[in-house]
Amino acid sequence: MKPSFAIVGCGKVGTALGIFLAKAGYKAVGLAGRSLASTQRTAEIIDCDHYSDVPWEITRNADVVFITTPDGAIVETCDAIAGHKGFADKAVVLHCSGALPSTVLSTAKTCGAQTGSMHPLQTFASSKFNANPFQGITVSIEGESDAVNMAKQITADLGGSSVTILTEAKTLYHASAVVASNYLVALLDLAFRLMGASGIADRDAFKVLKPLIEGTLSNIEEVGIPAALTGPIVRGDAETVEKHIEKIGLTTPRLLDLYKTLGWYTIDIATAKTTISETTVKQLRSLLKPSG
Ligand SMILES: NC(=O)c1ccc[n+]([C@@H]2O[C@H](COP(=O)([O-])OP(=O)(O)OC[C@H]3O[C@@H](n4cnc5c(N)ncnc54)[C@H](OP(=O)(O)O)[C@@H]3O)[C@@H](O)[C@H]2O)c1
């Protein structure tokens, strides 16, 4: 028989877990949240009779408790439940934050529970789902051994695949996800602004660059980094880089530092891929040296 579960925090992720765990044969024994309205909505969707705005009233009988409140409320929620002896002995308590380690759930151990985190690498933009958002995604898991094993099983049953990380590596793991997602947005904003400065309308920048972006991603998937790197730096074309710097400095000087910083970083990737002469590398480094 599949384990029973309770969810505290019936927002986007909590509701997704509730719906798709119930579909996978896990039994919902209770739902809780700050307001009864969102909790009741989720309870109706997954046909769960027990819901409350007092978390420890519905967590005591669960094999697994998910604390899916916003990150800032996870510790206080866990502490309050533990303070009311709301976790069963040997229960597994999990949160889904990418930024926080499982150790923030440490008070659950006073009840004999094991703690872990399982972070779905997915964007949950609303509490309505046309398809299973866990299908085919990666979920990163860390924590105590029973909690890790439970989270792995849950991930597999939800249709995802899991990767286990060290608890102390969680911050770096999260920094990586932020760079890959948020800084990609910043990087593309830089590209769009330069495209805009070249005279192409803002609304067309994405359309114009999309095949290049997609081609680059597919090259990275196929051959990896550094092999996927193309362009003036890896060709050792310092003259072109110099022209970019001059023109950006004249037209959009605010963007120059970022162009140089990324170029400076790119030199190391380029030299890992191919042999550029010492003189060209020096020339590139002198052109691209960030001002800070
Ligand atoms: N959204 C994503 O794309 C995403 C992706 C991966 C991981 N995560 C992680 O998943 C977790 C949940 O995020 P989310 O996006 O699902 O948040 P959310 O949609 O804002 O939902 C949070 C829920 O927690 C409830 N809540 C707030 N404070 C509470 C408290 N003190 N006690 C009990 N319940 C409380 C809210 O209740 P009310 O409805 O009454 O306000 C709401 O239902 C976070 O740790 C987040 O980092 C999110």
XYZ file of C-alpha atoms and ligand atoms in Angstrom:
340
model
C 0.000 0.000 0.000
C 1.184 3.512 -0.816
C 1.984 5.842 2.094
C -0.567 8.366 3.349
C 0.192 12.071 3.090
C -0.769 15.476 4.476
C -0.098 18.833 2.875
C 0.378 22.091 4.740
C 0.190 24.986 2.278
C -2.293 24.279 -0.516
C -0.949 26.707 -3.080
C 0.476 25.889 -6.498
C 2.971 23.170 -5.536
C 0.905 21.763 -2.647
C -2.154 21.395 -4.874
C -0.106 19.774 -7.648
C 1.325 17.263 -5.164
C -2.140 16.565 -3.761
C -3.741 15.946 -7.140
C -1.011 13.810 -8.683
C -0.110 11.845 -5.541
C -3.796 10.960 -5.140
C -3.842 9.867 -8.800
C -0.759 7.730 -8.122
C -2.599 5.883 -5.324
C -1.309 7.762 -2.257
C -3.969 8.475 0.363
C -4.561 12.095 1.409
C -5.275 12.122 5.169
C -5.337 15.879 5.661
C -4.776 19.305 4.175
C -4.049 22.584 5.927
C -3.191 26.147 5.097
C -3.359 29.707 6.282
C -6.844 30.237 4.936
C -9.593 27.646 4.778
C -10.609 28.847 1.302
C -7.566 27.596 -0.635
C -7.377 24.454 1.504
C -11.021 23.589 0.946
C -10.618 24.136 -2.824
C -7.780 21.590 -2.941
C -9.656 19.214 -0.585
C -12.621 19.199 -2.961
C -10.416 18.516 -5.990
C -8.737 15.517 -4.392
C -11.749 14.405 -2.361
C -10.117 14.738 1.067
C -12.516 15.072 4.039
C -9.996 16.389 6.537
C -8.894 19.966 6.140
C -8.164 22.723 8.598
C -6.423 26.038 9.171
C -4.671 24.419 12.141
C -1.905 22.263 10.599
C -1.212 19.913 13.523
C -4.863 18.814 13.483
C -4.343 17.062 10.139
C -0.658 16.029 10.124
C -0.557 13.488 12.984
C -1.737 10.471 10.994
C 0.304 11.035 7.857
C 3.252 8.891 6.776
C 4.536 11.877 4.781
C 3.941 15.544 5.541
C 4.670 18.142 2.852
C 5.222 21.689 4.064
C 4.543 23.658 0.894
C 4.078 27.119 2.333
C 6.164 29.964 0.852
C 9.838 29.565 1.845
C 9.599 32.269 4.517
C 6.911 30.336 6.434
C 8.444 26.827 6.332
C 10.424 27.042 9.592
C 7.644 28.621 11.659
C 5.105 26.125 10.259
C 7.323 23.131 11.027
C 8.173 24.479 14.496
C 4.483 25.039 15.296
C 3.511 21.519 14.203
C 6.423 19.964 16.111
C 5.553 22.103 19.173
C 2.076 20.533 19.162
C 3.517 17.014 18.665
C 1.898 17.024 15.237
C 4.267 14.630 13.423
C 3.940 10.869 13.821
C 6.934 8.856 15.011
C 8.943 7.816 11.890
C 6.918 10.124 9.633
C 8.799 11.780 6.779
C 8.583 15.575 6.615
C 9.491 17.220 3.299
C 9.571 20.738 1.910
C 9.891 21.705 -1.753
C 12.087 24.799 -1.569
C 15.076 25.016 -3.877
C 16.868 27.554 -1.695
C 16.517 25.977 1.761
C 18.152 22.779 3.040
C 16.192 20.093 4.880
C 17.892 21.112 8.139
C 15.361 23.951 8.486
C 12.889 21.194 9.438
C 15.043 20.052 12.366
C 12.314 20.519 15.024
C 10.311 17.702 13.354
C 12.974 15.327 14.695
C 11.748 15.960 18.247
C 8.664 13.927 17.247
C 10.807 11.118 15.800
C 10.266 12.208 12.178
C 12.882 12.178 9.418
C 13.375 15.272 7.293
C 14.232 15.971 3.681
C 13.640 18.303 0.790
C 12.481 17.536 -2.742
C 12.729 20.440 -5.166
C 10.889 20.008 -8.472
C 12.765 21.775 -11.275
C 9.554 23.079 -12.777
C 7.591 26.326 -12.845
C 4.190 26.128 -11.158
C 2.374 29.258 -12.270
C -1.141 28.396 -11.091
C -3.074 25.787 -9.119
C -4.858 24.504 -12.241
C -3.266 21.679 -14.188
C -4.109 20.396 -17.655
C -1.277 17.872 -17.424
C 0.934 16.340 -14.738
C 3.651 18.984 -14.097
C 5.961 16.346 -12.547
C 5.964 14.116 -15.632
C 9.483 13.894 -17.059
C 11.020 16.581 -14.817
C 13.968 16.283 -12.451
C 13.451 16.558 -8.709
C 16.500 17.188 -6.539
C 16.440 15.473 -3.190
C 18.486 15.716 0.002
C 18.071 14.889 3.666
C 18.044 11.936 6.054
C 18.119 8.484 4.519
C 14.493 7.416 5.074
C 13.292 10.806 3.858
C 15.519 10.596 0.762
C 14.237 7.100 -0.063
C 10.628 8.204 0.378
C 11.164 11.319 -1.778
C 12.773 9.177 -4.508
C 9.803 6.794 -4.515
C 7.326 9.688 -4.587
C 9.207 11.313 -7.474
C 9.186 8.087 -9.470
C 5.461 7.589 -8.778
C 4.792 11.151 -9.951
C 6.562 10.409 -13.245
C 9.729 12.392 -12.555
C 13.327 11.377 -12.135
C 15.385 12.236 -9.092
C 18.870 13.451 -8.439
C 20.311 13.274 -4.932
C 22.462 16.136 -3.665
C 24.376 16.778 -0.452
C 22.547 18.850 2.129
C 25.503 21.241 2.418
C 25.537 21.697 -1.377
C 21.968 22.972 -1.534
C 22.913 26.671 -1.740
C 25.251 26.106 -4.693
C 22.649 23.915 -6.360
C 20.119 26.720 -6.007
C 22.617 29.327 -7.259
C 23.072 27.171 -10.374
C 19.315 27.046 -10.993
C 19.085 30.829 -10.538
C 21.870 31.388 -13.077
C 20.303 28.962 -15.582
C 16.843 30.493 -15.287
C 16.974 34.086 -14.004
C 20.342 35.070 -15.459
C 19.359 33.589 -18.811
C 16.584 36.181 -18.793
C 19.145 38.902 -17.967
C 21.488 37.620 -20.685
C 18.745 37.638 -23.307
C 17.719 41.115 -22.192
C 21.286 42.229 -23.003
C 21.044 40.585 -26.436
C 17.631 42.177 -27.102
C 18.894 45.635 -26.114
C 21.879 45.362 -28.436
C 19.533 44.163 -31.181
C 17.303 47.169 -30.421
C 20.309 49.504 -30.643
C 21.048 48.014 -34.074
C 17.642 49.251 -35.270
C 15.539 46.091 -35.027
C 12.288 46.748 -33.162
C 12.149 45.373 -29.591
C 9.114 43.239 -30.409
C 11.073 41.471 -33.188
C 14.274 40.796 -31.213
C 13.138 37.442 -29.847
C 11.883 36.230 -33.221
C 15.161 37.211 -34.882
C 17.361 35.583 -32.229
C 15.225 32.517 -31.464
C 16.784 30.130 -34.048
C 20.254 31.111 -32.789
C 19.260 30.564 -29.158
C 17.640 27.212 -29.912
C 20.561 26.113 -32.100
C 23.003 26.944 -29.305
C 20.973 24.997 -26.731
C 20.767 22.021 -29.025
C 24.541 22.161 -29.681
C 25.184 22.211 -25.920
C 22.911 19.186 -25.549
C 24.670 17.330 -28.359
C 28.341 18.179 -27.889
C 28.522 19.998 -24.528
C 30.710 22.886 -23.422
C 33.333 23.918 -24.632
C 32.647 22.216 -28.010
C 29.392 24.152 -28.516
C 31.150 27.531 -28.361
C 31.331 29.425 -31.657
C 31.966 33.070 -32.549
C 34.769 35.635 -32.531
C 36.408 34.776 -29.200
C 36.900 31.079 -29.936
C 38.121 32.022 -33.446
C 40.661 34.376 -31.880
C 39.150 37.270 -33.855
C 40.257 40.138 -31.593
C 39.547 42.707 -34.293
C 35.803 41.943 -34.270
C 35.698 41.970 -30.465
C 37.422 45.390 -30.512
C 34.796 46.734 -32.945
C 31.975 45.461 -30.691
C 33.528 47.208 -27.693
C 33.961 50.499 -29.555
C 30.405 50.507 -30.899
C 28.729 49.390 -27.651
C 30.764 52.041 -25.790
C 29.396 54.698 -28.140
C 25.761 53.618 -28.413
C 24.850 51.736 -25.208
C 27.738 52.317 -22.749
C 25.691 50.967 -19.810
C 25.848 47.500 -21.410
C 29.599 47.491 -21.980
C 30.701 46.114 -18.601
C 28.415 43.098 -18.886
C 29.540 42.434 -22.474
C 33.162 42.525 -21.289
C 32.592 40.385 -18.188
C 30.884 37.654 -20.221
C 33.586 37.912 -22.894
C 36.304 37.572 -20.234
C 34.610 34.414 -18.932
C 34.255 33.137 -22.517
C 38.040 33.322 -23.110
C 38.550 30.435 -20.665
C 35.914 28.337 -22.444
C 37.508 29.172 -25.805
C 40.993 28.137 -24.697
C 39.590 24.872 -23.344
C 38.138 24.144 -26.790
C 40.905 25.192 -29.089
C 44.422 26.552 -29.191
C 44.495 30.301 -29.640
C 47.955 31.911 -29.764
C 49.293 33.417 -26.521
C 49.392 36.820 -28.218
C 45.706 36.659 -29.226
C 44.659 35.528 -25.753
C 46.581 38.489 -24.265
C 44.954 40.823 -26.774
C 41.477 39.479 -25.941
C 42.145 39.725 -22.203
C 43.281 43.319 -22.525
C 40.195 44.234 -24.594
C 37.716 42.420 -22.374
C 39.181 43.149 -18.929
C 36.142 44.192 -16.831
C 36.556 47.669 -15.357
C 35.660 46.683 -11.745
N 5.891 27.926 -7.709
C 6.941 27.341 -8.208
O 7.205 27.445 -9.422
C 7.825 26.478 -7.344
C 8.739 25.613 -7.990
C 9.538 24.780 -7.204
C 9.444 24.841 -5.824
N 8.571 25.722 -5.232
C 8.512 25.731 -3.769
O 7.255 25.189 -3.342
C 6.850 25.810 -2.111
C 5.461 26.381 -2.294
O 5.489 27.359 -3.313
P 4.148 27.772 -4.099
O 4.605 28.484 -5.323
O 3.246 26.621 -4.202
O 3.530 28.849 -3.076
P 2.068 29.456 -3.086
O 1.362 29.153 -4.349
O 2.197 30.877 -2.656
O 1.321 28.631 -1.950
C 1.703 28.679 -0.627
C 0.536 28.191 0.221
O 0.959 28.208 1.578
C -0.072 28.796 2.366
N 0.563 29.471 3.513
C 1.202 30.666 3.537
N 1.673 30.910 4.769
C 1.292 29.847 5.530
C 1.445 29.519 6.895
N 2.099 30.335 7.739
N 0.904 28.348 7.325
C 0.247 27.527 6.500
N 0.070 27.776 5.184
C 0.576 28.928 4.730
C -0.810 29.750 1.474
O -2.074 29.885 2.011
P -3.168 30.927 1.488
O -3.719 30.288 0.244
O -4.146 31.007 2.577
O -2.448 32.212 1.241
C -0.720 29.031 0.124
O -1.817 28.185 -0.043
C 7.919 26.851 -1.786
O 8.847 26.288 -0.895
C 8.576 27.120 -3.134
O 9.925 27.555 -3.021
C 7.755 26.532 -5.955
